[in-house]
mmCIF file of C-alpha atoms and ligand atoms in Angstrom:
data_model
loop_
_atom_site.group_PDB
_atom_site.id
_atom_site.type_symbol
_atom_site.label_atom_id
_atom_site.label_comp_id
_atom_site.label_asym_id
_atom_site.label_seq_id
_atom_site.Cartn_x
_atom_site.Cartn_y
_atom_site.Cartn_z
ATOM 1 C CA MET A 1314 19.637 -8.752 6.752
ATOM 2 C CA ILE A 1315 19.172 -7.506 10.304
ATOM 3 C CA ASP A 1316 19.289 -3.753 10.895
ATOM 4 C CA LYS A 1317 20.924 -2.023 13.832
ATOM 5 C CA PHE A 1318 17.682 -2.158 15.846
ATOM 6 C CA ASP A 1319 17.481 -5.929 15.482
ATOM 7 C CA ARG A 1320 14.744 -5.879 12.838
ATOM 8 C CA LYS A 1321 14.937 -8.536 10.148
ATOM 9 C CA ILE A 1322 14.241 -6.943 6.763
ATOM 10 C CA THR A 1323 12.297 -9.402 4.638
ATOM 11 C CA TYR A 1324 9.726 -7.294 2.785
ATOM 12 C CA LEU A 1325 10.158 -5.008 -0.232
ATOM 13 C CA ARG A 1326 7.499 -2.669 -1.580
ATOM 14 C CA LEU A 1327 8.330 -1.826 -5.171
ATOM 15 C CA SER A 1328 6.485 1.040 -6.797
ATOM 16 C CA VAL A 1329 6.335 0.513 -10.557
ATOM 17 C CA THR A 1330 4.780 3.860 -11.524
ATOM 18 C CA GLU A 1331 3.739 7.201 -10.036
ATOM 19 C CA LEU A 1332 0.831 7.459 -12.468
ATOM 20 C CA CYS A 1333 -2.741 6.562 -11.628
ATOM 21 C CA ASN A 1334 -6.187 6.536 -13.184
ATOM 22 C CA LEU A 1335 -7.725 7.914 -9.943
ATOM 23 C CA ARG A 1336 -6.932 11.042 -7.948
ATOM 24 C CA CYS A 1337 -7.590 10.135 -4.307
ATOM 25 C CA ARG A 1338 -7.556 13.365 -2.332
ATOM 26 C CA TYR A 1339 -5.187 12.103 0.365
ATOM 27 C CA CYS A 1340 -2.720 10.735 -2.153
ATOM 28 C CA MET A 1341 -2.437 12.742 -5.353
ATOM 29 C CA PRO A 1342 -2.975 16.279 -6.613
ATOM 30 C CA GLU A 1343 -6.072 16.813 -8.739
ATOM 31 C CA ASP A 1344 -3.992 17.481 -11.858
ATOM 32 C CA GLY A 1345 -2.075 14.236 -11.437
ATOM 33 C CA VAL A 1346 1.686 14.144 -11.851
ATOM 34 C CA CYS A 1347 3.876 14.888 -14.852
ATOM 35 C CA LYS A 1348 4.901 11.752 -16.659
ATOM 36 C CA LYS A 1349 8.638 11.358 -16.100
ATOM 37 C CA CYS A 1350 10.861 10.575 -19.060
ATOM 38 C CA HIS A 1351 12.120 7.017 -19.425
ATOM 39 C CA ASP A 1352 15.586 7.943 -18.176
ATOM 40 C CA ASP A 1353 14.133 9.032 -14.849
ATOM 41 C CA ILE A 1354 12.252 5.854 -13.996
ATOM 42 C CA LEU A 1355 13.531 2.350 -13.436
ATOM 43 C CA THR A 1356 13.388 0.117 -16.493
ATOM 44 C CA GLU A 1357 11.764 -3.302 -16.217
ATOM 45 C CA ASP A 1358 15.220 -4.902 -16.132
ATOM 46 C CA GLU A 1359 16.288 -2.572 -13.327
ATOM 47 C CA MET A 1360 13.151 -3.396 -11.325
ATOM 48 C CA VAL A 1361 13.792 -7.118 -11.643
ATOM 49 C CA ARG A 1362 17.467 -6.586 -10.794
ATOM 50 C CA ALA A 1363 16.478 -4.610 -7.700
ATOM 51 C CA VAL A 1364 14.243 -7.480 -6.600
ATOM 52 C CA GLU A 1365 17.110 -9.935 -7.173
ATOM 53 C CA ALA A 1366 19.408 -7.695 -5.137
ATOM 54 C CA ALA A 1367 16.846 -7.432 -2.333
ATOM 55 C CA ALA A 1368 16.397 -11.215 -2.345
ATOM 56 C CA ALA A 1369 20.171 -11.581 -2.070
ATOM 57 C CA VAL A 1370 20.083 -9.706 1.261
ATOM 58 C CA GLY A 1371 17.163 -11.721 2.641
ATOM 59 C CA VAL A 1372 13.953 -10.222 1.268
ATOM 60 C CA ASN A 1373 11.399 -12.964 0.579
ATOM 61 C CA LYS A 1374 8.167 -11.025 0.180
ATOM 62 C CA LEU A 1375 7.504 -8.491 -2.570
ATOM 63 C CA ARG A 1376 4.594 -6.100 -2.920
ATOM 64 C CA ILE A 1377 4.090 -4.355 -6.242
ATOM 65 C CA THR A 1378 2.471 -0.969 -5.826
ATOM 66 C CA GLY A 1379 2.333 2.496 -7.352
ATOM 67 C CA GLY A 1380 0.630 4.928 -8.336
ATOM 68 C CA GLU A 1381 -1.661 2.400 -9.877
ATOM 69 C CA PRO A 1382 0.389 -0.644 -10.885
ATOM 70 C CA LEU A 1383 -2.219 -1.868 -13.345
ATOM 71 C CA VAL A 1384 -1.846 1.213 -15.563
ATOM 72 C CA LYS A 1385 1.754 0.159 -16.212
ATOM 73 C CA LYS A 1386 1.830 -1.443 -19.675
ATOM 74 C CA ASN A 1387 4.380 -4.149 -18.818
ATOM 75 C CA ILE A 1388 2.923 -4.973 -15.391
ATOM 76 C CA LEU A 1389 2.340 -8.651 -16.192
ATOM 77 C CA SER A 1390 5.883 -9.140 -17.371
ATOM 78 C CA ILE A 1391 7.254 -7.363 -14.271
ATOM 79 C CA CYS A 1392 5.158 -9.586 -11.985
ATOM 80 C CA GLU A 1393 6.046 -12.750 -13.849
ATOM 81 C CA ARG A 1394 9.770 -12.057 -13.762
ATOM 82 C CA CYS A 1395 9.746 -10.976 -10.112
ATOM 83 C CA ALA A 1396 7.809 -14.087 -9.088
ATOM 84 C CA LYS A 1397 10.600 -16.214 -10.582
ATOM 85 C CA VAL A 1398 13.381 -14.514 -8.628
ATOM 86 C CA ASP A 1399 15.198 -16.993 -6.370
ATOM 87 C CA GLY A 1400 14.314 -16.348 -2.742
ATOM 88 C CA ILE A 1401 11.053 -14.476 -3.425
ATOM 89 C CA ASP A 1402 8.285 -16.621 -1.916
ATOM 90 C CA GLU A 1403 5.380 -14.287 -2.374
ATOM 91 C CA VAL A 1404 4.491 -11.537 -4.858
ATOM 92 C CA CYS A 1405 1.523 -9.399 -3.813
ATOM 93 C CA ILE A 1406 -0.040 -6.392 -5.474
ATOM 94 C CA THR A 1407 -1.873 -3.355 -4.139
ATOM 95 C CA THR A 1408 -4.334 -1.815 -6.576
ATOM 96 C CA ASN A 1409 -7.375 0.407 -6.696
ATOM 97 C CA GLY A 1410 -9.099 -2.554 -8.348
ATOM 98 C CA THR A 1411 -10.578 -0.640 -11.273
ATOM 99 C CA LEU A 1412 -8.733 -2.698 -13.887
ATOM 100 C CA LEU A 1413 -8.965 -6.076 -12.182
ATOM 101 C CA THR A 1414 -11.774 -7.416 -14.350
ATOM 102 C CA GLU A 1415 -9.185 -7.444 -17.127
ATOM 103 C CA TYR A 1416 -6.112 -8.245 -15.029
ATOM 104 C CA ALA A 1417 -7.097 -10.563 -12.162
ATOM 105 C CA LYS A 1418 -6.671 -13.828 -14.064
ATOM 106 C CA PRO A 1419 -3.489 -12.807 -15.937
ATOM 107 C CA LEU A 1420 -1.965 -11.636 -12.635
ATOM 108 C CA ARG A 1421 -2.652 -15.009 -11.106
ATOM 109 C CA ASP A 1422 -1.133 -16.708 -14.131
ATOM 110 C CA ALA A 1423 1.898 -14.414 -13.761
ATOM 111 C CA GLY A 1424 2.527 -15.773 -10.258
ATOM 112 C CA VAL A 1425 0.956 -13.069 -8.084
ATOM 113 C CA SER A 1426 -0.327 -14.735 -4.932
ATOM 114 C CA ARG A 1427 -2.255 -12.007 -3.132
ATOM 115 C CA ILE A 1428 -4.228 -8.909 -4.037
ATOM 116 C CA ASN A 1429 -5.067 -5.902 -1.850
ATOM 117 C CA VAL A 1430 -7.726 -3.546 -3.163
ATOM 118 C CA SER A 1431 -8.189 -0.011 -1.864
ATOM 119 C CA LEU A 1432 -11.797 0.971 -1.209
ATOM 120 C CA ASP A 1433 -12.775 3.832 1.093
ATOM 121 C CA THR A 1434 -16.547 3.988 0.735
ATOM 122 C CA LEU A 1435 -19.549 2.023 -0.530
ATOM 123 C CA ASP A 1436 -21.399 5.195 -1.488
ATOM 124 C CA PRO A 1437 -21.037 6.189 -5.175
ATOM 125 C CA ASP A 1438 -21.229 9.936 -4.462
ATOM 126 C CA LYS A 1439 -18.607 9.733 -1.716
ATOM 127 C CA ASN A 1440 -16.467 7.590 -3.993
ATOM 128 C CA LEU A 1441 -16.667 10.272 -6.671
ATOM 129 C CA TYR A 1442 -15.646 12.851 -4.069
ATOM 130 C CA ILE A 1443 -12.694 10.963 -2.628
ATOM 131 C CA THR A 1444 -11.220 9.486 -5.836
ATOM 132 C CA ARG A 1445 -12.334 12.404 -8.033
ATOM 133 C CA ARG A 1446 -13.466 9.688 -10.465
ATOM 134 C CA ASN A 1447 -16.565 7.546 -10.800
ATOM 135 C CA SER A 1448 -14.828 4.300 -9.884
ATOM 136 C CA LEU A 1449 -16.903 2.419 -7.296
ATOM 137 C CA GLU A 1450 -18.576 -0.020 -9.681
ATOM 138 C CA ASP A 1451 -15.288 -0.882 -11.396
ATOM 139 C CA THR A 1452 -13.577 -1.437 -8.049
ATOM 140 C CA MET A 1453 -16.392 -3.673 -6.754
ATOM 141 C CA ASN A 1454 -16.359 -5.657 -10.013
ATOM 142 C CA GLY A 1455 -12.586 -5.879 -9.682
ATOM 143 C CA ILE A 1456 -12.855 -7.363 -6.191
ATOM 144 C CA ARG A 1457 -15.289 -9.985 -7.492
ATOM 145 C CA ALA A 1458 -12.995 -10.708 -10.447
ATOM 146 C CA ALA A 1459 -10.066 -11.283 -8.070
ATOM 147 C CA ILE A 1460 -12.138 -13.723 -6.017
ATOM 148 C CA ASP A 1461 -13.338 -15.494 -9.177
ATOM 149 C CA ALA A 1462 -9.757 -15.749 -10.431
ATOM 150 C CA GLY A 1463 -8.971 -17.816 -7.338
ATOM 151 C CA PHE A 1464 -7.166 -15.280 -5.124
ATOM 152 C CA LYS A 1465 -7.623 -16.318 -1.509
ATOM 153 C CA LYS A 1466 -8.673 -13.758 1.079
ATOM 154 C CA VAL A 1467 -8.520 -10.680 -1.106
ATOM 155 C CA LYS A 1468 -7.781 -7.780 1.245
ATOM 156 C CA ILE A 1469 -9.722 -4.545 1.148
ATOM 157 C CA ASN A 1470 -7.775 -1.530 2.457
ATOM 158 C CA THR A 1471 -9.820 1.376 3.761
ATOM 159 C CA VAL A 1472 -8.275 4.677 4.812
ATOM 160 C CA LEU A 1473 -10.306 5.806 7.824
ATOM 161 C CA ILE A 1474 -11.179 9.480 7.434
ATOM 162 C CA GLY A 1475 -13.080 11.304 10.170
ATOM 163 C CA GLY A 1476 -16.195 13.025 8.867
ATOM 164 C CA PHE A 1477 -15.981 11.102 5.590
ATOM 165 C CA ASN A 1478 -16.266 7.353 6.093
ATOM 166 C CA ASP A 1479 -16.290 6.816 9.861
ATOM 167 C CA ASP A 1480 -20.072 6.432 9.551
ATOM 168 C CA GLU A 1481 -19.493 3.474 7.185
ATOM 169 C CA ILE A 1482 -17.205 1.430 9.426
ATOM 170 C CA TYR A 1483 -19.822 -1.256 10.042
ATOM 171 C CA ASN A 1484 -20.961 -1.466 6.415
ATOM 172 C CA ILE A 1485 -17.448 -1.770 5.077
ATOM 173 C CA ALA A 1486 -16.446 -4.266 7.791
ATOM 174 C CA SER A 1487 -19.509 -6.388 7.011
ATOM 175 C CA LEU A 1488 -18.109 -7.099 3.537
ATOM 176 C CA THR A 1489 -16.208 -9.804 5.470
ATOM 177 C CA GLN A 1490 -19.591 -11.460 6.127
ATOM 178 C CA GLN A 1491 -20.659 -11.248 2.499
ATOM 179 C CA MET A 1492 -17.571 -12.352 0.571
ATOM 180 C CA PRO A 1493 -14.250 -14.104 1.197
ATOM 181 C CA VAL A 1494 -12.343 -10.904 1.940
ATOM 182 C CA ASP A 1495 -10.425 -9.370 4.827
ATOM 183 C CA VAL A 1496 -10.880 -5.670 5.549
ATOM 184 C CA ARG A 1497 -8.099 -3.479 6.926
ATOM 185 C CA PHE A 1498 -8.766 0.007 8.238
ATOM 186 C CA ILE A 1499 -5.699 2.217 8.174
ATOM 187 C CA GLU A 1500 -5.246 5.641 9.690
ATOM 188 C CA LEU A 1501 -4.964 8.610 7.360
ATOM 189 C CA MET A 1502 -1.332 9.676 7.170
ATOM 190 C CA PRO A 1503 -0.398 13.362 6.950
ATOM 191 C CA MET A 1504 1.760 13.273 3.839
ATOM 192 C CA TYR A 1505 3.487 16.187 2.200
ATOM 193 C CA ASN A 1506 0.307 17.171 0.368
ATOM 194 C CA SER A 1507 -2.446 14.844 1.491
ATOM 195 C CA GLY A 1508 -5.485 16.825 0.529
ATOM 196 C CA ASP A 1509 -7.561 19.470 2.124
ATOM 197 C CA PHE A 1510 -8.458 17.476 5.234
ATOM 198 C CA ASP A 1511 -8.756 19.281 8.518
ATOM 199 C CA LYS A 1512 -7.673 17.956 11.903
ATOM 200 C CA SER A 1513 -10.921 16.078 12.477
ATOM 201 C CA ALA A 1514 -10.160 13.784 9.510
ATOM 202 C CA PHE A 1515 -7.238 12.230 11.397
ATOM 203 C CA VAL A 1516 -9.076 9.785 13.653
ATOM 204 C CA SER A 1517 -7.641 6.833 15.520
ATOM 205 C CA CYS A 1518 -8.474 3.334 14.299
ATOM 206 C CA GLU A 1519 -9.666 2.615 17.848
ATOM 207 C CA LYS A 1520 -12.918 4.065 16.517
ATOM 208 C CA VAL A 1521 -13.272 0.885 14.429
ATOM 209 C CA VAL A 1522 -13.009 -1.260 17.553
ATOM 210 C CA ASP A 1523 -15.527 0.945 19.379
ATOM 211 C CA THR A 1524 -17.958 0.670 16.452
ATOM 212 C CA LEU A 1525 -17.725 -3.091 15.879
ATOM 213 C CA THR A 1526 -19.178 -3.988 19.279
ATOM 214 C CA ASP A 1527 -19.994 -7.572 18.237
ATOM 215 C CA ALA A 1528 -16.535 -8.301 16.797
ATOM 216 C CA ILE A 1529 -14.245 -10.591 18.741
ATOM 217 C CA PRO A 1530 -10.465 -10.151 18.818
ATOM 218 C CA VAL A 1531 -8.512 -12.844 16.992
ATOM 219 C CA PHE A 1532 -4.746 -13.299 16.573
ATOM 220 C CA ASN A 1533 -2.705 -10.320 15.450
ATOM 221 C CA ASP A 1534 -1.131 -10.351 12.039
ATOM 222 C CA GLY A 1535 2.155 -8.420 12.038
ATOM 223 C CA VAL A 1536 1.158 -4.772 11.934
ATOM 224 C CA ALA A 1537 -2.629 -5.321 12.092
ATOM 225 C CA LYS A 1538 -4.781 -6.019 15.156
ATOM 226 C CA LEU A 1539 -7.450 -8.440 13.987
ATOM 227 C CA TYR A 1540 -11.144 -8.904 14.855
ATOM 228 C CA LYS A 1541 -13.927 -11.060 13.502
ATOM 229 C CA LEU A 1542 -17.603 -10.237 13.072
ATOM 230 C CA PRO A 1543 -20.226 -12.942 13.715
ATOM 231 C CA ASN A 1544 -20.435 -15.455 10.841
ATOM 232 C CA ALA A 1545 -17.748 -13.605 8.925
ATOM 233 C CA ILE A 1546 -15.558 -15.374 6.388
ATOM 234 C CA GLY A 1547 -12.679 -12.936 6.665
ATOM 235 C CA ASN A 1548 -11.380 -10.756 9.448
ATOM 236 C CA VAL A 1549 -11.259 -7.040 10.093
ATOM 237 C CA GLY A 1550 -7.928 -5.466 10.964
ATOM 238 C CA ILE A 1551 -6.810 -2.096 12.179
ATOM 239 C CA ILE A 1552 -3.492 -0.605 11.252
ATOM 240 C CA SER A 1553 -2.533 2.410 13.321
ATOM 241 C CA PRO A 1554 0.655 3.984 12.021
ATOM 242 C CA ILE A 1555 -0.201 7.258 13.766
ATOM 243 C CA SER A 1556 -1.863 6.447 17.093
ATOM 244 C CA SER A 1557 0.205 3.350 17.810
ATOM 245 C CA HIS A 1558 3.164 3.049 15.478
ATOM 246 C CA PHE A 1559 4.704 -0.351 14.793
ATOM 247 C CA CYS A 1560 8.212 0.845 13.872
ATOM 248 C CA ASN A 1561 9.869 -1.644 16.220
ATOM 249 C CA GLU A 1562 8.401 -4.464 14.099
ATOM 250 C CA CYS A 1563 9.005 -2.834 10.727
ATOM 251 C CA ASN A 1564 10.492 -5.385 8.348
ATOM 252 C CA ARG A 1565 10.228 -3.393 5.122
ATOM 253 C CA ILE A 1566 12.074 -1.215 2.699
ATOM 254 C CA ARG A 1567 10.643 0.589 -0.306
ATOM 255 C CA ILE A 1568 11.859 1.303 -3.804
ATOM 256 C CA THR A 1569 10.191 4.105 -5.737
ATOM 257 C CA ALA A 1570 9.461 4.100 -9.451
ATOM 258 C CA ASP A 1571 12.219 6.685 -9.960
ATOM 259 C CA GLY A 1572 14.713 4.318 -8.399
ATOM 260 C CA LYS A 1573 15.145 5.524 -4.828
ATOM 261 C CA ILE A 1574 15.375 3.139 -1.897
ATOM 262 C CA LYS A 1575 13.456 4.539 1.038
ATOM 263 C CA PRO A 1576 14.487 2.886 4.306
ATOM 264 C CA CYS A 1577 11.476 4.507 6.014
ATOM 265 C CA LEU A 1578 8.158 5.664 4.562
ATOM 266 C CA HIS A 1579 8.217 8.933 6.494
ATOM 267 C CA SER A 1580 11.854 9.909 6.145
ATOM 268 C CA ASP A 1581 13.442 11.851 3.280
ATOM 269 C CA THR A 1582 16.505 9.587 3.266
ATOM 270 C CA GLU A 1583 16.723 8.100 -0.221
ATOM 271 C CA ILE A 1584 19.439 6.093 -1.928
ATOM 272 C CA SER A 1585 19.443 5.929 -5.715
ATOM 273 C CA ILE A 1586 19.782 2.629 -7.564
ATOM 274 C CA LYS A 1587 19.065 3.936 -11.063
ATOM 275 C CA GLY A 1588 21.690 2.633 -13.503
ATOM 276 C CA LEU A 1589 23.399 0.326 -10.994
ATOM 277 C CA ASN A 1590 24.435 -3.263 -11.640
ATOM 278 C CA LYS A 1591 23.273 -6.017 -9.291
ATOM 279 C CA ASP A 1592 26.294 -5.918 -6.968
ATOM 280 C CA GLU A 1593 26.021 -2.150 -6.693
ATOM 281 C CA MET A 1594 22.322 -2.510 -5.950
ATOM 282 C CA ILE A 1595 23.087 -5.028 -3.209
ATOM 283 C CA SER A 1596 25.517 -2.537 -1.614
ATOM 284 C CA ALA A 1597 22.933 0.259 -1.897
ATOM 285 C CA ILE A 1598 20.245 -1.880 -0.265
ATOM 286 C CA LYS A 1599 22.618 -2.856 2.553
ATOM 287 C CA LYS A 1600 23.431 0.820 3.107
ATOM 288 C CA ALA A 1601 19.715 1.693 3.144
ATOM 289 C CA ILE A 1602 18.989 -1.023 5.704
ATOM 290 C CA SER A 1603 21.878 0.125 7.859
ATOM 291 C CA GLU A 1604 20.446 3.665 7.759
ATOM 292 C CA LYS A 1605 16.888 2.619 8.580
ATOM 293 C CA PRO A 1606 15.732 4.925 11.372
ATOM 294 C CA GLN A 1607 14.437 3.508 14.642
ATOM 295 C CA TRP A 1608 11.023 5.120 14.157
ATOM 296 C CA HIS A 1609 9.281 7.654 11.968
ATOM 297 C CA GLY A 1610 8.926 10.370 14.583
ATOM 298 C CA ASP A 1611 5.685 11.962 15.673
ATOM 299 C CA LEU A 1612 3.022 12.233 12.993
ATOM 300 C CA SER A 1613 -0.100 14.327 13.305
ATOM 301 C CA TYR A 1614 -2.060 16.960 11.481
ATOM 302 C CA ASP A 1615 0.585 19.467 12.579
ATOM 303 C CA GLU A 1616 3.605 17.170 12.314
ATOM 304 C CA ARG A 1617 3.513 16.060 8.677
ATOM 305 C CA SER A 1618 5.474 13.178 7.237
ATOM 306 C CA LYS A 1619 9.066 14.131 6.435
ATOM 307 C CA ALA A 1620 8.991 11.998 3.276
ATOM 308 C CA ASN A 1621 8.629 15.048 1.016
ATOM 309 C CA ARG A 1622 6.634 12.969 -1.420
ATOM 310 C CA ASN A 1623 2.996 12.164 -1.869
ATOM 311 C CA MET A 1624 1.928 8.575 -1.403
ATOM 312 C CA ASN A 1625 1.576 7.898 -5.157
ATOM 313 C CA GLN A 1626 5.317 8.632 -5.410
ATOM 314 C CA ILE A 1627 6.158 6.120 -2.684
ATOM 315 C CA GLY A 1628 3.614 3.322 -2.933
ATOM 316 C CA GLY A 1629 2.017 3.276 0.507
HETATM 317 N N1 LIG B 3183 -3.109 2.685 -6.440
HETATM 318 C C1 LIG B 3183 -2.990 1.592 -5.564
HETATM 319 C C2 LIG B 3183 -4.049 1.639 -4.494
HETATM 320 O O1 LIG B 3183 -4.709 2.647 -4.339
HETATM 321 O O2 LIG B 3183 -4.185 0.642 -3.800
HETATM 322 C C3 LIG B 3183 -1.627 1.421 -4.960
HETATM 323 C C4 LIG B 3183 -0.889 2.652 -4.521
HETATM 324 S S1 LIG B 3183 -1.608 3.521 -3.142
HETATM 325 C C5 LIG B 3183 -0.460 4.828 -2.925
HETATM 326 C C6 LIG B 3183 -1.254 2.407 -1.810
HETATM 327 C C7 LIG B 3183 -2.072 2.601 -0.562
HETATM 328 O O3 LIG B 3183 -1.718 3.829 0.032
HETATM 329 C C8 LIG B 3183 -3.571 2.633 -0.796
HETATM 330 O O4 LIG B 3183 -4.191 1.655 0.012
HETATM 331 C C9 LIG B 3183 -3.967 4.022 -0.346
HETATM 332 O O5 LIG B 3183 -5.242 4.061 0.210
HETATM 333 C C10 LIG B 3183 -2.875 4.333 0.652
HETATM 334 N N2 LIG B 3183 -2.703 5.766 0.901
HETATM 335 C C11 LIG B 3183 -2.431 6.748 0.013
HETATM 336 N N3 LIG B 3183 -2.318 7.937 0.614
HETATM 337 C C12 LIG B 3183 -2.525 7.713 1.939
HETATM 338 C C13 LIG B 3183 -2.525 8.544 3.107
HETATM 339 N N4 LIG B 3183 -2.300 9.862 3.039
HETATM 340 N N5 LIG B 3183 -2.763 7.952 4.304
HETATM 341 C C14 LIG B 3183 -2.978 6.610 4.402
HETATM 342 N N6 LIG B 3183 -2.974 5.786 3.344
HETATM 343 C C15 LIG B 3183 -2.753 6.320 2.123
HETATM 344 FE FE1 LIG B 3184 -4.172 6.289 -7.175
HETATM 345 FE FE2 LIG B 3184 -3.919 4.557 -5.212
HETATM 346 FE FE3 LIG B 3184 -3.223 7.097 -4.852
HETATM 347 FE FE4 LIG B 3184 -5.768 6.508 -5.116
HETATM 348 S S1 LIG B 3184 -4.424 5.829 -3.460
HETATM 349 S S2 LIG B 3184 -4.675 8.173 -6.190
HETATM 350 S S3 LIG B 3184 -5.731 4.835 -6.499
HETATM 351 S S4 LIG B 3184 -2.254 5.689 -6.222
#
């Protein structure tokens, strides 16, 4: 379906849970979130139905996210069923990687074609600080497990945080020289409650380009500007939702674990699909696409996202 700003909506991000085994400071409160009762979250059948409804209006790419999708007990069944939906060409998953040693192979068998792993630092102490858990080794092992399971070009997503990991840009980028991975740096987004970061944490991804002086620009990939380091296997991308928004190319909608369609990540417009049949879901998705705003408005340390949710309750 094409929205009123001529954008073709082909990509759905489906959050399957708000829960997570980490507590990244920019994403989740330290105490976590209260587990919602079953009646307040989409059932597996409803999730699959929502994907069918989205496919019926032209969505062909699905990303499963969360919270942490791999803490969801029925994650393999959700992936397997979604991958079989007519019209869905690609099922991807975004994970913190900590459970991939167990799940990489079964995810591949379930029909997942791509994996993105979030990793903000290569320093164990900084990892403990940012995730409030000791998770670096598990995440690194998870990345290797995904590669061993046959996933091509596993993507590593790094939130660039001034004063925290901007001194690691080169080290993290050089993972593309050491293993078959792409690295994407993404600007820190000022969510409803994204941690105790001060203004200096919100740095532009141009800093990545300035740091990687020996990287050469390669083709751009949708929302990411891509570069390649010498002898690298994968590429390094920058995604700049704050300093250079890409709203005019936005092809996505989101569905939260509690069954709300979000036409825009940073808007509080939400349309509920909980309890709807497939035709009703199709109508709701069409309405959401028709209400998709032209852009997300200014975002900065002072101008927070209007989403009124933390990222674990949206899915990134
Ligand atoms: N738990 C999974 C993970 O960490 O990859 C999936 C869910 S997480 C909410 C999805 C993505 O959102 C992650 O790459 C995470 O780094 C990113 N994210 C969360 N809060 C963010 C923020 N305030 N600014 C930018 N990215 C954020
Ligand atoms: Fe969990 Fe992902 Fe949020 Fe970190 S970014 S707290 S891993 S949902």
